[in-house]
Amino acid sequence: FWSSYRRSGACGRSIAAAPSAAGLRSLRGWCIVTMLQASSFAAHSAEFVADGVSMARLHELAGEVRDSIEIVHTQEYASFLQHYFPAFSKLLSRSAPSPEGAAAPEAAQGEEEASGTGAAAGESKLRKTLLEVLNRLPHNELLRPYVQELMTLCLQVLQVDKEESALICLRIIFDLHKNFRPTLEEHVQPFLQFVCSLYEQVPLAVQDLIKAVDAAREADATAQQAQQAGGGAAAEQAAKEGGAAAAQQQASGGGDGL
C-alpha cells in the first residue's frame, strides 16, 4: 500500500500541503478497499454467520463492507457476491426484531423490556446496513444468478421489517424488475398480493388513527379540566385569605377607634 502511495505522488504532496477533506476520505476508502481484498473475503464474510458473534462486531463488519462498496465495480465483484451474498441472505432471513413481543414475567419485565428494545434496535440497524449494501450492487450479468433469491428475500423483508428497511427493499425490487423483468414473472403476483393487503388494512389503520386522536383529545381535555379546577381552588383559597385579612384589618381599625 505504501509503495503504491509513494508512487502516486500523494506522499510528497501531503508533505508540501495539508490534504483536503476529500483527499482524506479518498485515502480512507483506499485503505478499506485494500483491506478487503479477495483473499480476505472468505474469512471476513464467515464472521457474519460465526457462532457467538456479537451485535457490535456484526455492525463493525457490515460498516466495513458498506464503506468499501466501491469494490463491487472492480473485477472482484463475482468473488464479492460469492462470499457475502449467502451471509447477508442468512442474516436477513432470520426473524425481524419485534420489541412488542410477549410480556415477560413481572419480576424481570422491566429489565427484559429494556434489553429487548436495545437488541431490537441493534438488529434493525444491522438489517438496514445490509440492505443498503445490496441496494448498491451493480445489476449486470454477474448478479443474474442471485436475482431470484434476492427478489424472494426482499419480498420477505418487505412484509416483516420496519419502514426504513421496507423502503430500501422497494428500491431493490423496482431495480430488479427494470433490469431482469423476463425472469421475475413468478414474483409479480406475490408482490401485488402484498400491495392489496396494504389497501385492505387501510380501514383498520384509519380506525386506529381516529382512536389515537380521540385519546389525545380526551387527555388534553382532562388536563385542562384539572388545570382549571386547580386554578379555581387557588382563587377560592386566595379569596378566603383576603377576606380573613380584611376582617382582621377592620377589627384592628375598630380597636384603634375605640
CSV table of C-alpha atoms in Angstrom, one decimal:
chain,number,residue,atom,x,y,z
A,1,PHE,CA,0.0,0.0,0.0
A,2,TRP,CA,2.7,2.5,1.0
A,3,SER,CA,4.8,1.8,-2.1
A,4,SER,CA,1.7,2.5,-4.3
A,5,TYR,CA,1.0,5.6,-2.2
A,6,ARG,CA,4.5,6.9,-2.8
A,7,ARG,CA,4.5,6.1,-6.5
A,8,SER,CA,1.2,8.1,-6.8
A,9,GLY,CA,3.0,11.2,-5.6
A,10,ALA,CA,0.4,11.8,-2.9
A,11,CYS,CA,3.0,11.3,-0.2
A,12,GLY,CA,5.1,14.2,-1.5
A,13,ARG,CA,2.1,16.4,-1.9
A,14,SER,CA,0.9,15.7,1.7
A,15,ILE,CA,4.2,17.0,3.0
A,16,ALA,CA,4.1,20.1,0.9
A,17,ALA,CA,0.5,21.0,1.9
A,18,ALA,CA,-2.2,19.7,4.2
A,19,PRO,CA,-4.5,17.2,2.4
A,20,SER,CA,-8.1,18.3,1.8
A,21,ALA,CA,-11.1,16.7,3.4
A,22,ALA,CA,-12.0,15.0,0.1
A,23,GLY,CA,-8.4,13.7,-0.1
A,24,LEU,CA,-8.6,12.2,3.4
A,25,ARG,CA,-11.9,10.5,2.6
A,26,SER,CA,-10.4,9.1,-0.6
A,27,LEU,CA,-7.4,7.8,1.2
A,28,ARG,CA,-9.6,6.2,3.9
A,29,GLY,CA,-11.7,4.5,1.3
A,30,TRP,CA,-8.5,3.3,-0.4
A,31,CYS,CA,-7.2,1.8,2.9
A,32,ILE,CA,-10.5,0.0,3.5
A,33,VAL,CA,-10.7,-1.4,0.0
A,34,THR,CA,-7.1,-2.6,0.3
A,35,MET,CA,-8.0,-4.5,3.5
A,36,LEU,CA,-11.0,-6.2,1.8
A,37,GLN,CA,-9.0,-8.0,-0.9
A,38,ALA,CA,-10.5,-11.1,-2.5
A,39,SER,CA,-8.2,-13.2,-0.4
A,40,SER,CA,-9.9,-11.9,2.8
A,41,PHE,CA,-13.5,-12.2,1.5
A,42,ALA,CA,-13.9,-15.8,2.8
A,43,ALA,CA,-12.7,-15.1,6.4
A,44,HIS,CA,-14.4,-11.7,6.6
A,45,SER,CA,-17.8,-12.9,5.3
A,46,ALA,CA,-17.6,-16.0,7.5
A,47,GLU,CA,-17.6,-13.8,10.6
A,48,PHE,CA,-21.1,-12.6,9.8
A,49,VAL,CA,-22.5,-16.1,10.5
A,50,ALA,CA,-20.0,-17.3,13.1
A,51,ASP,CA,-21.3,-18.8,16.3
A,52,GLY,CA,-21.4,-16.3,19.2
A,53,VAL,CA,-20.6,-13.2,17.1
A,54,SER,CA,-21.7,-10.1,19.0
A,55,MET,CA,-24.0,-7.5,17.6
A,56,ALA,CA,-21.3,-4.9,17.9
A,57,ARG,CA,-19.0,-7.0,15.8
A,58,LEU,CA,-21.7,-7.5,13.2
A,59,HIS,CA,-22.2,-3.7,13.0
A,60,GLU,CA,-18.4,-3.3,12.5
A,61,LEU,CA,-18.3,-5.9,9.8
A,62,ALA,CA,-21.3,-4.5,8.0
A,63,GLY,CA,-19.8,-1.0,8.2
A,64,GLU,CA,-16.6,-2.2,6.7
A,65,VAL,CA,-18.4,-3.7,3.7
A,66,ARG,CA,-20.6,-0.7,3.2
A,67,ASP,CA,-17.6,1.7,3.4
A,68,SER,CA,-15.7,-0.3,0.8
A,69,ILE,CA,-18.7,-0.9,-1.5
A,70,GLU,CA,-16.8,0.6,-4.5
A,71,ILE,CA,-15.0,-2.8,-4.8
A,72,VAL,CA,-18.2,-4.2,-6.5
A,73,HIS,CA,-17.2,-2.1,-9.5
A,74,THR,CA,-14.0,-3.9,-9.9
A,75,GLN,CA,-13.1,-7.4,-11.2
A,76,GLU,CA,-13.6,-8.7,-7.6
A,77,TYR,CA,-17.4,-8.3,-7.9
A,78,ALA,CA,-18.1,-12.0,-8.7
A,79,SER,CA,-16.0,-13.1,-5.7
A,80,PHE,CA,-17.7,-10.5,-3.5
A,81,LEU,CA,-21.2,-11.9,-4.4
A,82,GLN,CA,-20.0,-15.5,-3.9
A,83,HIS,CA,-18.9,-14.8,-0.3
A,84,TYR,CA,-21.1,-12.0,1.0
A,85,PHE,CA,-24.5,-12.7,-0.6
A,86,PRO,CA,-25.1,-16.0,1.3
A,87,ALA,CA,-24.1,-14.4,4.6
A,88,PHE,CA,-26.3,-11.4,4.0
A,89,SER,CA,-29.2,-13.6,2.9
A,90,LYS,CA,-28.9,-15.8,6.1
A,91,LEU,CA,-28.9,-12.8,8.4
A,92,LEU,CA,-31.8,-11.1,6.7
A,93,SER,CA,-33.8,-14.3,6.5
A,94,ARG,CA,-34.0,-14.7,10.3
A,95,SER,CA,-36.9,-13.2,12.2
A,96,ALA,CA,-37.2,-9.4,12.1
A,97,PRO,CA,-36.9,-7.7,15.5
A,98,SER,CA,-40.1,-7.4,17.5
A,99,PRO,CA,-39.7,-5.4,20.7
A,100,GLU,CA,-43.5,-5.6,21.3
A,101,GLY,CA,-43.3,-9.4,21.8
A,102,ALA,CA,-44.8,-11.5,24.6
A,103,ALA,CA,-44.8,-9.9,28.0
A,104,ALA,CA,-42.1,-11.0,30.4
A,105,PRO,CA,-42.7,-12.1,34.0
A,106,GLU,CA,-43.4,-9.2,36.2
A,107,ALA,CA,-40.3,-9.6,38.3
A,108,ALA,CA,-37.9,-9.2,35.3
A,109,GLN,CA,-40.2,-7.5,32.9
A,110,GLY,CA,-38.5,-4.1,33.2
A,111,GLU,CA,-35.0,-5.4,32.5
A,112,GLU,CA,-36.1,-7.7,29.7
A,113,GLU,CA,-38.1,-5.0,28.1
A,114,ALA,CA,-35.1,-2.6,28.1
A,115,SER,CA,-32.6,-5.1,26.9
A,116,GLY,CA,-35.1,-6.4,24.3
A,117,THR,CA,-35.7,-2.9,22.9
A,118,GLY,CA,-31.9,-2.3,22.7
A,119,ALA,CA,-31.4,-5.7,20.9
A,120,ALA,CA,-34.2,-5.0,18.5
A,121,ALA,CA,-32.8,-1.5,17.7
A,122,GLY,CA,-29.4,-3.1,17.0
A,123,GLU,CA,-30.9,-5.8,14.8
A,124,SER,CA,-32.9,-3.2,12.8
A,125,LYS,CA,-29.8,-1.1,12.3
A,126,LEU,CA,-27.8,-4.1,11.1
A,127,ARG,CA,-30.5,-5.2,8.7
A,128,LYS,CA,-30.8,-1.7,7.2
A,129,THR,CA,-27.0,-1.6,6.6
A,130,LEU,CA,-27.0,-5.0,4.9
A,131,LEU,CA,-29.9,-3.8,2.7
A,132,GLU,CA,-28.1,-0.6,1.8
A,133,VAL,CA,-25.2,-2.7,0.5
A,134,LEU,CA,-27.5,-4.9,-1.5
A,135,ASN,CA,-29.2,-1.8,-2.9
A,136,ARG,CA,-25.8,-0.6,-4.3
A,137,LEU,CA,-24.9,-3.8,-6.2
A,138,PRO,CA,-24.5,-3.3,-9.9
A,139,HIS,CA,-27.3,-5.0,-11.9
A,140,ASN,CA,-25.2,-6.8,-14.5
A,141,GLU,CA,-24.8,-10.4,-15.6
A,142,LEU,CA,-22.7,-11.2,-12.6
A,143,LEU,CA,-25.8,-10.6,-10.4
A,144,ARG,CA,-28.1,-12.7,-12.5
A,145,PRO,CA,-27.5,-16.0,-10.7
A,146,TYR,CA,-28.6,-14.3,-7.4
A,147,VAL,CA,-31.6,-12.4,-8.8
A,148,GLN,CA,-34.3,-14.9,-7.8
A,149,GLU,CA,-33.0,-15.3,-4.3
A,150,LEU,CA,-32.6,-11.6,-3.9
A,151,MET,CA,-36.1,-10.9,-5.0
A,152,THR,CA,-37.6,-13.6,-2.7
A,153,LEU,CA,-35.5,-12.1,0.2
A,154,CYS,CA,-36.7,-8.6,-0.5
A,155,LEU,CA,-40.4,-9.7,-0.6
A,156,GLN,CA,-39.9,-11.4,2.7
A,157,VAL,CA,-38.2,-8.5,4.4
A,158,LEU,CA,-40.8,-6.1,2.9
A,159,GLN,CA,-43.6,-7.8,4.8
A,160,VAL,CA,-42.0,-8.1,8.2
A,161,ASP,CA,-39.5,-5.3,8.6
A,162,LYS,CA,-39.7,-1.7,9.6
A,163,GLU,CA,-40.5,1.1,7.2
A,164,GLU,CA,-36.9,2.2,6.6
A,165,SER,CA,-35.8,-1.3,5.6
A,166,ALA,CA,-39.0,-1.8,3.6
A,167,LEU,CA,-38.4,1.3,1.5
A,168,ILE,CA,-34.9,0.0,0.6
A,169,CYS,CA,-36.4,-3.3,-0.4
A,170,LEU,CA,-38.8,-1.5,-2.7
A,171,ARG,CA,-36.0,0.2,-4.4
A,172,ILE,CA,-34.2,-3.1,-4.9
A,173,ILE,CA,-37.4,-4.7,-6.2
A,174,PHE,CA,-38.0,-1.9,-8.7
A,175,ASP,CA,-34.4,-2.0,-10.0
A,176,LEU,CA,-34.6,-5.8,-10.3
A,177,HIS,CA,-37.8,-5.6,-12.4
A,178,LYS,CA,-36.2,-2.9,-14.5
A,179,ASN,CA,-33.1,-5.0,-15.4
A,180,PHE,CA,-34.3,-8.6,-15.1
A,181,ARG,CA,-38.0,-8.4,-15.9
A,182,PRO,CA,-38.4,-11.6,-18.0
A,183,THR,CA,-37.0,-13.8,-15.3
A,184,LEU,CA,-39.1,-12.4,-12.5
A,185,GLU,CA,-42.7,-13.0,-13.7
A,186,GLU,CA,-43.4,-15.5,-10.9
A,187,HIS,CA,-42.7,-12.8,-8.3
A,188,VAL,CA,-45.2,-10.3,-9.7
A,189,GLN,CA,-48.3,-12.0,-8.1
A,190,PRO,CA,-46.9,-12.2,-4.6
A,191,PHE,CA,-45.9,-8.5,-4.8
A,192,LEU,CA,-49.4,-7.5,-6.0
A,193,GLN,CA,-50.9,-9.5,-3.2
A,194,PHE,CA,-48.8,-7.7,-0.7
A,195,VAL,CA,-49.9,-4.3,-2.1
A,196,CYS,CA,-53.6,-5.4,-2.0
A,197,SER,CA,-53.1,-6.5,1.6
A,198,LEU,CA,-51.9,-3.0,2.4
A,199,TYR,CA,-55.0,-1.4,0.9
A,200,GLU,CA,-57.2,-3.9,2.8
A,201,GLN,CA,-55.7,-2.8,6.0
A,202,VAL,CA,-56.4,0.9,5.4
A,203,PRO,CA,-59.8,0.9,7.2
A,204,LEU,CA,-58.1,-0.6,10.3
A,205,ALA,CA,-55.3,1.9,10.1
A,206,VAL,CA,-57.8,4.8,9.9
A,207,GLN,CA,-59.7,3.4,12.9
A,208,ASP,CA,-56.5,3.2,14.9
A,209,LEU,CA,-55.6,6.7,13.9
A,210,ILE,CA,-59.1,8.0,14.9
A,211,LYS,CA,-58.8,6.2,18.3
A,212,ALA,CA,-55.4,7.7,18.8
A,213,VAL,CA,-56.7,11.2,18.0
A,214,ASP,CA,-59.7,10.8,20.3
A,215,ALA,CA,-57.5,9.5,23.1
A,216,ALA,CA,-55.2,12.5,22.7
A,217,ARG,CA,-58.2,14.9,22.8
A,218,GLU,CA,-59.5,13.3,25.9
A,219,ALA,CA,-56.2,13.5,27.6
A,220,ASP,CA,-55.9,17.2,26.7
A,221,ALA,CA,-59.5,17.9,28.0
A,222,THR,CA,-58.7,16.1,31.3
A,223,ALA,CA,-55.5,18.0,31.7
A,224,GLN,CA,-57.3,21.3,31.0
A,225,GLN,CA,-60.1,20.5,33.5
A,226,ALA,CA,-57.6,19.6,36.1
A,227,GLN,CA,-55.8,22.9,35.5
A,228,GLN,CA,-59.0,24.9,35.7
A,229,ALA,CA,-60.0,23.0,38.9
A,230,GLY,CA,-56.6,23.8,40.4
A,231,GLY,CA,-56.9,27.4,39.4
A,232,GLY,CA,-60.4,27.7,40.9
A,233,ALA,CA,-59.3,26.2,44.2
A,234,ALA,CA,-56.4,28.5,44.3
A,235,ALA,CA,-58.7,31.5,43.6
A,236,GLU,CA,-61.1,30.3,46.4
A,237,GLN,CA,-58.2,30.0,48.8
A,238,ALA,CA,-56.9,33.4,47.9
A,239,ALA,CA,-60.4,34.9,48.4
A,240,LYS,CA,-60.6,33.3,51.9
A,241,GLU,CA,-57.2,34.6,52.8
A,242,GLY,CA,-58.1,38.0,51.5
A,243,GLY,CA,-61.4,38.0,53.5
A,244,ALA,CA,-59.7,37.0,56.7
A,245,ALA,CA,-57.1,39.7,56.2
A,246,ALA,CA,-59.8,42.3,55.6
A,247,ALA,CA,-61.7,41.2,58.7
A,248,GLN,CA,-58.5,41.3,60.8
A,249,GLN,CA,-57.7,44.8,59.4
A,250,GLN,CA,-61.2,46.0,60.2
A,251,ALA,CA,-61.1,44.6,63.7
A,252,SER,CA,-57.8,46.3,64.2
A,253,GLY,CA,-59.1,49.6,62.9
A,254,GLY,CA,-62.1,49.4,65.2
A,255,GLY,CA,-59.9,48.8,68.2
A,256,ASP,CA,-57.9,51.9,67.4
A,257,GLY,CA,-61.1,54.0,67.1
A,258,LEU,CA,-62.2,52.9,70.5
